[in-house]
XYZ file of C-alpha atoms in Angstrom:
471
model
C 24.319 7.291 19.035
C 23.917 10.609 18.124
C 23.788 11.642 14.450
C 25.020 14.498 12.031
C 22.846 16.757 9.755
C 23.878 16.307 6.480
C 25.537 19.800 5.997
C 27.487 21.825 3.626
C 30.628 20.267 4.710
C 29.100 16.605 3.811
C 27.684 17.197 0.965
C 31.656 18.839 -0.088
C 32.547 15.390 0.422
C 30.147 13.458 -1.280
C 31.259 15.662 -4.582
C 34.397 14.066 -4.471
C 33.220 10.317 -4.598
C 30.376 10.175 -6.824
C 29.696 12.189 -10.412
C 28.773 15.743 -10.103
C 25.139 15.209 -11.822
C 24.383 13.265 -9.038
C 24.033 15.358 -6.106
C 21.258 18.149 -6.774
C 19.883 20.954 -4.878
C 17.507 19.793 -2.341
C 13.815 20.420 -3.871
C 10.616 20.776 -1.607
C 8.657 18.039 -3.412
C 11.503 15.267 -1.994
C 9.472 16.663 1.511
C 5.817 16.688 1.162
C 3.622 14.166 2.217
C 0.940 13.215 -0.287
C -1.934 14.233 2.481
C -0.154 17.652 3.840
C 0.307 16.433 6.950
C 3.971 17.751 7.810
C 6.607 19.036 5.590
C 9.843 17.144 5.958
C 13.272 18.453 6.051
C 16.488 17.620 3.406
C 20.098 18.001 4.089
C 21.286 16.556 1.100
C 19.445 14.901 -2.276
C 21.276 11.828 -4.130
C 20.316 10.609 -7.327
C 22.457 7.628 -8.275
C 22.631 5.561 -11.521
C 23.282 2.503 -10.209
C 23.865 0.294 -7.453
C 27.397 1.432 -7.214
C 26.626 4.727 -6.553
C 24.155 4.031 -3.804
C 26.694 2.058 -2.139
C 29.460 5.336 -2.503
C 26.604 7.432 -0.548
C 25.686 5.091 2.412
C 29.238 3.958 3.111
C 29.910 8.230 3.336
C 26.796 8.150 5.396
C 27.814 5.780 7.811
C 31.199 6.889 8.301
C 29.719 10.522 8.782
C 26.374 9.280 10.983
C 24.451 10.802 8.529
C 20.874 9.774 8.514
C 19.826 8.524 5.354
C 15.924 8.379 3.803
C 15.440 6.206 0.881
C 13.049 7.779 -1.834
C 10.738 6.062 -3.939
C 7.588 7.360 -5.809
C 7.062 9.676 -2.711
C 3.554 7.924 -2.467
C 3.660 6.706 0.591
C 0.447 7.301 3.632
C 2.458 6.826 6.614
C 5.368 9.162 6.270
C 8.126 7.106 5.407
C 9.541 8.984 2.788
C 9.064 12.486 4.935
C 11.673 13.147 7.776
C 9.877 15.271 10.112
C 12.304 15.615 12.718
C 16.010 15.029 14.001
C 19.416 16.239 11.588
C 18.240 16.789 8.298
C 18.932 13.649 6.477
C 20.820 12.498 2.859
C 17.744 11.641 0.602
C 18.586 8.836 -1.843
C 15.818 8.751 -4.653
C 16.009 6.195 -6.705
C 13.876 7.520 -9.448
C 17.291 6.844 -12.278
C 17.471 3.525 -11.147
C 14.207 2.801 -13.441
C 15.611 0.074 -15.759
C 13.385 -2.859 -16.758
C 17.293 -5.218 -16.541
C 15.421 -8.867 -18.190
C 12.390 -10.205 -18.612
C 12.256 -14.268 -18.677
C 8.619 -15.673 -20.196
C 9.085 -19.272 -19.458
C 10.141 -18.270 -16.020
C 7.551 -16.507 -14.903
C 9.993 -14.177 -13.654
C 10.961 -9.952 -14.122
C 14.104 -8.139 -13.376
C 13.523 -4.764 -12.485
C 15.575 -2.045 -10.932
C 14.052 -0.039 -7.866
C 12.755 2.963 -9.942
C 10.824 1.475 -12.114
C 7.296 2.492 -12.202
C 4.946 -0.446 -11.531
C 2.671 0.552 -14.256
C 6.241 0.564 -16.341
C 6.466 -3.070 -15.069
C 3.083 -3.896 -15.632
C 3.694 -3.123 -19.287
C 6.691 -4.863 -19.825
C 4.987 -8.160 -18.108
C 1.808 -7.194 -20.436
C 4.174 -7.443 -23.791
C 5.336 -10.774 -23.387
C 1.818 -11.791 -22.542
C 2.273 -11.986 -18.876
C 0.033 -10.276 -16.233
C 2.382 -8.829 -12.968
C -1.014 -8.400 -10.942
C 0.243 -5.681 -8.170
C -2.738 -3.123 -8.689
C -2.378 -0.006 -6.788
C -4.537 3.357 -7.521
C -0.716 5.052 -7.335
C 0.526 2.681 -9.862
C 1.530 5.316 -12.518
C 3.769 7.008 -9.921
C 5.123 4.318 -7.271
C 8.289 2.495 -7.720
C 8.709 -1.282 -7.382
C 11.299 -0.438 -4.480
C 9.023 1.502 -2.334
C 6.243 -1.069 -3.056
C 8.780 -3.871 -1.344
C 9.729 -1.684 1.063
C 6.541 -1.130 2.607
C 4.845 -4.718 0.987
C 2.360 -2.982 -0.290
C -1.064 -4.828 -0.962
C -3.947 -3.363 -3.162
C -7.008 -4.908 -4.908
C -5.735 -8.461 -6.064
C -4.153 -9.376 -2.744
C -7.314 -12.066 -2.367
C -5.966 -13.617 -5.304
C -2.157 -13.000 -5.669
C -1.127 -12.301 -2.357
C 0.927 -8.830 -0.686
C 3.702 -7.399 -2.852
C 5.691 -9.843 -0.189
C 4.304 -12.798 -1.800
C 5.274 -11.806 -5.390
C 9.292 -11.191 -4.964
C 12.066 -13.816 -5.194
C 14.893 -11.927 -5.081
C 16.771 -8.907 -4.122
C 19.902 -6.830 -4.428
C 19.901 -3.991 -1.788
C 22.504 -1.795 -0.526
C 22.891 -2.428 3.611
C 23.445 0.290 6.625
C 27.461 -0.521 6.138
C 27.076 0.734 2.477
C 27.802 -2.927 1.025
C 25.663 -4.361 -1.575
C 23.991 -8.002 -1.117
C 23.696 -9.541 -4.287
C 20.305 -11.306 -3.240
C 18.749 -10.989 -7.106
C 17.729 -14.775 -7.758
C 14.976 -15.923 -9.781
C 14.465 -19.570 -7.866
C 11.801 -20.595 -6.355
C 13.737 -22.717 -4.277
C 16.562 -21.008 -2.242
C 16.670 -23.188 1.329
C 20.047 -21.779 2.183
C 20.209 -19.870 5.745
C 17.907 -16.974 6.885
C 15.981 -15.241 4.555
C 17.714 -11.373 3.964
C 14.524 -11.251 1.282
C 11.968 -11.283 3.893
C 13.950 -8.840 6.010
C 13.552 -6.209 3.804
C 10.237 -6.317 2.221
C 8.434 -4.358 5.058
C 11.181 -3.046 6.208
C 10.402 0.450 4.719
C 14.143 1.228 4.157
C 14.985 1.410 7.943
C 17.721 -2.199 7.352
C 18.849 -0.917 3.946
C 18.081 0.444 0.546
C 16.550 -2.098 -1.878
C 18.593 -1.480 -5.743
C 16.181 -4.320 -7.811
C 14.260 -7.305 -7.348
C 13.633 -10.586 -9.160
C 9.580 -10.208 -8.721
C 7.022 -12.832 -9.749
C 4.719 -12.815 -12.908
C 1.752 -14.819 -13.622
C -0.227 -15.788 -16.960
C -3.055 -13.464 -18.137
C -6.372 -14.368 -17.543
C -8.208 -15.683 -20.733
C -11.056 -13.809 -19.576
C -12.385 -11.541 -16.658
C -15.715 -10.511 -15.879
C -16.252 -7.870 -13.633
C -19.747 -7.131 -11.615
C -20.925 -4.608 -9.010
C -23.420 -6.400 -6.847
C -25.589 -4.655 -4.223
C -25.923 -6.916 -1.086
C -27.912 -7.101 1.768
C -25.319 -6.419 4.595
C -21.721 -6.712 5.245
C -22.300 -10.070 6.758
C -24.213 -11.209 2.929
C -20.803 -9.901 1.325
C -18.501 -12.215 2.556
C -21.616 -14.958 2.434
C -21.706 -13.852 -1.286
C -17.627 -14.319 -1.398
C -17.432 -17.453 0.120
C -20.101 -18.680 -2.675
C -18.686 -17.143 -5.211
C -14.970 -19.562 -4.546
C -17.411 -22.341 -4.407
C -18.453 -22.405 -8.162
C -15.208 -20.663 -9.267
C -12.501 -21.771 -7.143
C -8.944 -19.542 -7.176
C -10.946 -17.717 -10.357
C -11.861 -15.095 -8.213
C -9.079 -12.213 -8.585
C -10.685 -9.219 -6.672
C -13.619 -8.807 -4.081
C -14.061 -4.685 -2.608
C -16.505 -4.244 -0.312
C -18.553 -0.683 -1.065
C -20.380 1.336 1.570
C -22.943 4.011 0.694
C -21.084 6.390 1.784
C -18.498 6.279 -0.566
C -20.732 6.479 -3.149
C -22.687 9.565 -1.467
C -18.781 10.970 -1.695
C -18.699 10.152 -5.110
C -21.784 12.447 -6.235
C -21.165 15.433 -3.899
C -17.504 15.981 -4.988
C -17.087 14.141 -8.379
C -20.267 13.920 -9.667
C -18.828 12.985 -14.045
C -17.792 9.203 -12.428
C -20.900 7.195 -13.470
C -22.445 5.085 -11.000
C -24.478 1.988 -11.815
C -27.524 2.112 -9.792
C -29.874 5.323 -9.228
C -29.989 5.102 -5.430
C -26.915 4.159 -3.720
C -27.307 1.057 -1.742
C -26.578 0.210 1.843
C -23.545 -1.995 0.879
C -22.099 -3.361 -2.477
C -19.536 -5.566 -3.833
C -16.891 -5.202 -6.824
C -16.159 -8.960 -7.470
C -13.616 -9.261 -10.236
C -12.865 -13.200 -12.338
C -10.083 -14.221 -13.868
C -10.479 -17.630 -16.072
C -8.463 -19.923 -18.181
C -9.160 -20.899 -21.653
C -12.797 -21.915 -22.074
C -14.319 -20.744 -19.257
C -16.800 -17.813 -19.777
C -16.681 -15.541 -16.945
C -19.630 -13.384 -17.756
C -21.639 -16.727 -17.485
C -19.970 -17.351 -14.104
C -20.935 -13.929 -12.889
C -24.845 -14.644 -13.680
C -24.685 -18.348 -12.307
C -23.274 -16.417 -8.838
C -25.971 -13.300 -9.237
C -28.507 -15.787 -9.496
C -27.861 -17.922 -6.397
C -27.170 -15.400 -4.907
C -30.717 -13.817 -5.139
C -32.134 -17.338 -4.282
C -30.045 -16.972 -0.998
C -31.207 -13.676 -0.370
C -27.508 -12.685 -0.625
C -27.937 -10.040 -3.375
C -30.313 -7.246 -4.029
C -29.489 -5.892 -7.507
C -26.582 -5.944 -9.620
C -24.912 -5.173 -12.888
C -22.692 -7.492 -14.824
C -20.250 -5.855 -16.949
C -20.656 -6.337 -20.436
C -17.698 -5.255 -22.468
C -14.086 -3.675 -21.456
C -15.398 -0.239 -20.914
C -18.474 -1.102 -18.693
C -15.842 -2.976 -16.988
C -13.611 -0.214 -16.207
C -16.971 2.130 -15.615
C -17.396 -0.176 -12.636
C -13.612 0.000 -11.610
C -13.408 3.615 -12.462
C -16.270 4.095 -9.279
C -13.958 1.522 -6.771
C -10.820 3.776 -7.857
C -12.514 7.026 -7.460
C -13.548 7.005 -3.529
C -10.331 7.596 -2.100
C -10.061 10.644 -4.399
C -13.873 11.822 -2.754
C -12.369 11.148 0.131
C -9.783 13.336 0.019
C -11.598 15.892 -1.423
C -14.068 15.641 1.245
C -11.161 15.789 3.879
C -10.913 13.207 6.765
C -10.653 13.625 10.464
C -8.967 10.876 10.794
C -7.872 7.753 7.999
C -7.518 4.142 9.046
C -5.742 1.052 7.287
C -6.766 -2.083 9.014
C -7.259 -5.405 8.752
C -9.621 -7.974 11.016
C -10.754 -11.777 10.257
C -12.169 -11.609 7.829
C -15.462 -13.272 9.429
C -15.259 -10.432 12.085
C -15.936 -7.513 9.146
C -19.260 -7.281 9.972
C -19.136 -7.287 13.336
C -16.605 -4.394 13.456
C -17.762 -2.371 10.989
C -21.055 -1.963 13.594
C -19.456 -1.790 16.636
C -16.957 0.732 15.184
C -19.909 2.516 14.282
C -21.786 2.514 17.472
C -18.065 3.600 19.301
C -17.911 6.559 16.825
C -21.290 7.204 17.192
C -21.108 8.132 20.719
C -18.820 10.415 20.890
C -20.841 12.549 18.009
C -22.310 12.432 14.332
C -19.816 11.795 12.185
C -19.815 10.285 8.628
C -17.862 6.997 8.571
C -16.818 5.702 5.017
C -15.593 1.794 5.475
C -14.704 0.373 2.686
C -11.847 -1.716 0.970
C -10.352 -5.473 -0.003
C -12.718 -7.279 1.549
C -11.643 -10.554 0.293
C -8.819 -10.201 2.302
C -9.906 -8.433 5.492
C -8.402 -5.041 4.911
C -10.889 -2.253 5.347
C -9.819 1.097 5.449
C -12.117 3.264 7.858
C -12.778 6.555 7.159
C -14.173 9.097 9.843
C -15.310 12.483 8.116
C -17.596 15.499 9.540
C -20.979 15.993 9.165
C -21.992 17.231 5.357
C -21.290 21.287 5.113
C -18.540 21.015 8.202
C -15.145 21.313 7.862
C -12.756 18.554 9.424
C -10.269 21.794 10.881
C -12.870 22.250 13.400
C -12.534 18.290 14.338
C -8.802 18.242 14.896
C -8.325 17.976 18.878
C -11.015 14.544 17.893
C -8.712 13.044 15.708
C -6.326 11.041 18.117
C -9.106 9.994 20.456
C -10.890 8.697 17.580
C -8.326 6.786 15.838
C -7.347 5.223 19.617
C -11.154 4.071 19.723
C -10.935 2.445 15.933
C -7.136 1.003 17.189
C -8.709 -0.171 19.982
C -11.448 -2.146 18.688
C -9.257 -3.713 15.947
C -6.826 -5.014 18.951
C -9.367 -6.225 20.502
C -10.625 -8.402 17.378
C -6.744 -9.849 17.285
C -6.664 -7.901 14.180
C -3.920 -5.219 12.884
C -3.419 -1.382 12.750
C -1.479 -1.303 9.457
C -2.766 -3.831 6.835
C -0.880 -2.441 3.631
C 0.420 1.479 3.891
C 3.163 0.116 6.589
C 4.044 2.081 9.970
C 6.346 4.900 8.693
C 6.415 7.841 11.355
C 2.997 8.658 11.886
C 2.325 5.199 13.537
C 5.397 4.370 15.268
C 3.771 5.348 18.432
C 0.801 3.021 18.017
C 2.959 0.089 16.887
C 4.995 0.379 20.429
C 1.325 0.333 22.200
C -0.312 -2.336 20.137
C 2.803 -4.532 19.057
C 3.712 -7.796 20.881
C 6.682 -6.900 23.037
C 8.601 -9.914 22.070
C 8.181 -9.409 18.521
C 9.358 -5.392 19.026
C 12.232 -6.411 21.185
C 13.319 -8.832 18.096
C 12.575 -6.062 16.125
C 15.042 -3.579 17.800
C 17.976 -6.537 17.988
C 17.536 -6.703 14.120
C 17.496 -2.901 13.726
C 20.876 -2.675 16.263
C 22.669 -5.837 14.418
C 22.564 -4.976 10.783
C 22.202 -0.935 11.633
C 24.313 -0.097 14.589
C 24.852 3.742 14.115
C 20.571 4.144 13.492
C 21.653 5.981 9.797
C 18.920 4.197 8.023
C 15.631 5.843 7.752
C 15.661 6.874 11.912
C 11.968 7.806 13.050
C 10.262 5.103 10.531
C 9.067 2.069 12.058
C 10.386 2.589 15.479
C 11.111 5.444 17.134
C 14.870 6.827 17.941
């Protein structure tokens, strides 16, 4: 079904059903994607108050066929927040929708409307002595909406599982323009098909997400935090799968560290300290989290120490206060910044078993290898089998000249990762700029399922078109 621009003539009519400061002039920033790929194109920018508001502008939508693209913290990799092509589309941030609505300590439980920051919500959790443990390097500019919408994962994944994992409710405004008043706080909700599940992942392409009812968890009594150099990638998850032997579920984070990263670190930001002289080979971040009487520094030394006797671990350094524990973050959280800085051919999200890390990271390598001599950065969550695989050109060359490379290479990383059963998205969704390699990779049943969703609760193709799957 074809659809409409959202024009002069639209956005005339969208002044007459919703208050004038809502509707503003279209600004560039609602547009650009956060790695310069493509600018995207606006029709129309929203910015409701409240759920009410949202539902005013994608009921006019629909009637219209106006395409509309939901707006979060505008931090998202995969270019669903950007339209790049087809009628210029009715942007709906949700940036006013930022209210923190309840807060319930002896439910474990936080209200929050789809604007709200997650370090905002990380702050209210933190002052009722409550940890919500979604950690993201964007987490003073993403919104809890966007995060659903795409399920995003970060660094305590291992431990807490995908943004998925911590959301029990939802109220979200659907393709028709009504609102589904989905915002519980059970735990136990066994009534029909699960809308909640629909939408996380969706990446706004079945409907707009308002709030959610998300998940909170107590705070650690301590946490010890160590950098550990290892003796392959193989050792790491060795030294992971030890580490859950002495402390169980205690272990909160686990990043696997290539030298390359760190090479990154002291050509482009050379102030971030880093902990040993030389960079090793490969290195771990291993983070605890313990209950009440359990001394996680003393952990971290029992591990370091059977670890050496297993000829796990090379070196290490145990972290021993707050600040030489967020020295040792403060190197994990600066490599995608050297990265960027440094300037990628080509960027890959991805996920394998877990026990199959080490043998993709060298065949990868020895793929990549032969078609020239590139620098490959591979690092990320290893405790949960997300790497994301960097391929950069050699030191003093710029990545422009490397562009015609950049397809053939990512098909050879895609490839490989297929081939290991494993996926081509593990937490920065498909938006536009995979849509293509989701059709060649996905199962067909599962993308035919896919469409018949889409089609049911979406007929006219208003919501987010080009994100996901393709028009």
């Amino acid at each position: 079904m074809r659809l409409n621009a959202a024009d002069e003539v639209f956005a005339t009519r969208l002044k007459t059903l919703v208050p004038e400061d809502v509707l503003r002039t279209p600004e560039a920033r609602y547009a650009q994607d956060p790695r310069g790929r493509r600018a995207g194109q606006i029709g129309a920018l929203a910015l409701p108050r409240d759920v009410h508001q949202v539902s005013t502008l994608v009921k006019a939508a629909a009637e219209a066929r106006v395409p509309v693209l939901p707006y979060g913290g505008g931090t998202g990799l995969v270019g669903g927040q950007v339209a790049w092509d087809g009628p210029a589309p009715l942007v709906i941030s949700l940036e006013r929708m930022s209210a923190i609505r309840g807060v319930y300590p002896t439910e474990n439980v936080l209200v929050a409307e789809a604007g709200a920051v997650l370090d905002d919500i990380q702050a209210a959790a933190e002052a009722v002595d409550r940890l919500f443990p979604l950690s993201l390097a964007s987490e003073g500019s993403c919104r809890i909406g966007g995060n659903l919408a795409t399920n995003a994962g970060g660094v305590n994944v291992l431990r807490y599982g995908n943004t998925r994992d911590l959301c029990l409710g939802l109220e979200a405004v659907l393709p028709n323009g009504e609102i589904w008043n989905g915002l519980t706080r059970l735990r136990k909700d066994n009534t029909g098909y699960d809308l909640r599940n629909l939408l996380v992942g969706s990446e706004g392409t079945l409907g707009i997400i308002t709030a959610a009812a998300v998940k909170l968890s107590p705070v650690p009594a301590g946490q010890g935090t160590a950098m550990i150099v290892v003796s392959s990638a193989a050792a790491a998850l060795e030294l992971l799968a030890l580490a859950r032997s002495i402390v169980g579920d205690g272990v909160s984070a686990f990043e696997l560290i290539h030298r390359q990263g760190l090479e990154f670190l002291t050509e482009v930001l050379p102030d971030v300290r880093q902990p040993f002289a030389e960079p090793p080979e490969w290195c771990v971040l291993i983070e605890l989290g313990l209950g009440a009487g359990l001394d996680p520094g003393q952990m971290l030394e029992q591990l370091f120490e059977q670890a050496v006797a297993q000829d796990l671990a090379l070196d290490g350094v145990i972290s021993q206060s707050q600040a030489q524990r967020q020295e040792l973050w403060t190197v994990r959280e600066h490599i995608p910044e050297a990265n960027r800085l440094i300037g990628s051919i080509a960027s890959h999200d991805i996920s394998v078993p877990i026990s199959l890390i080490p043998e993709f990271v060298a065949e990868a390598g020895k793929r990549i290898a032969a078609n020239g001599q590139f620098r490959i950065n591979a690092f990320g969550h290893a405790g949960d089998g997300n790497l994301h695989y960097n391929i950069f050109p050699p030191k003093g060359q710029s990545r422009d000249a490397f562009k015609p490379m950049a397809a053939d290479l990512t098909r050879i990383v895609h490839d490989l990762v297929h081939e290991m059963d494993g996926s081509i998205s593990a937490e920065h969704g498909i938006g536009r700029l995979k849509a293509k390699d989701l059709e060649r990779y996905g199962d067909p049943t599962k993308l035919a399922a896919m469409r018949a969703i889409k089609t049911a609760l979406d007929p006219a193709g208003i919501m987010n078109p080009g994100a996901v799957m393709r028009v």
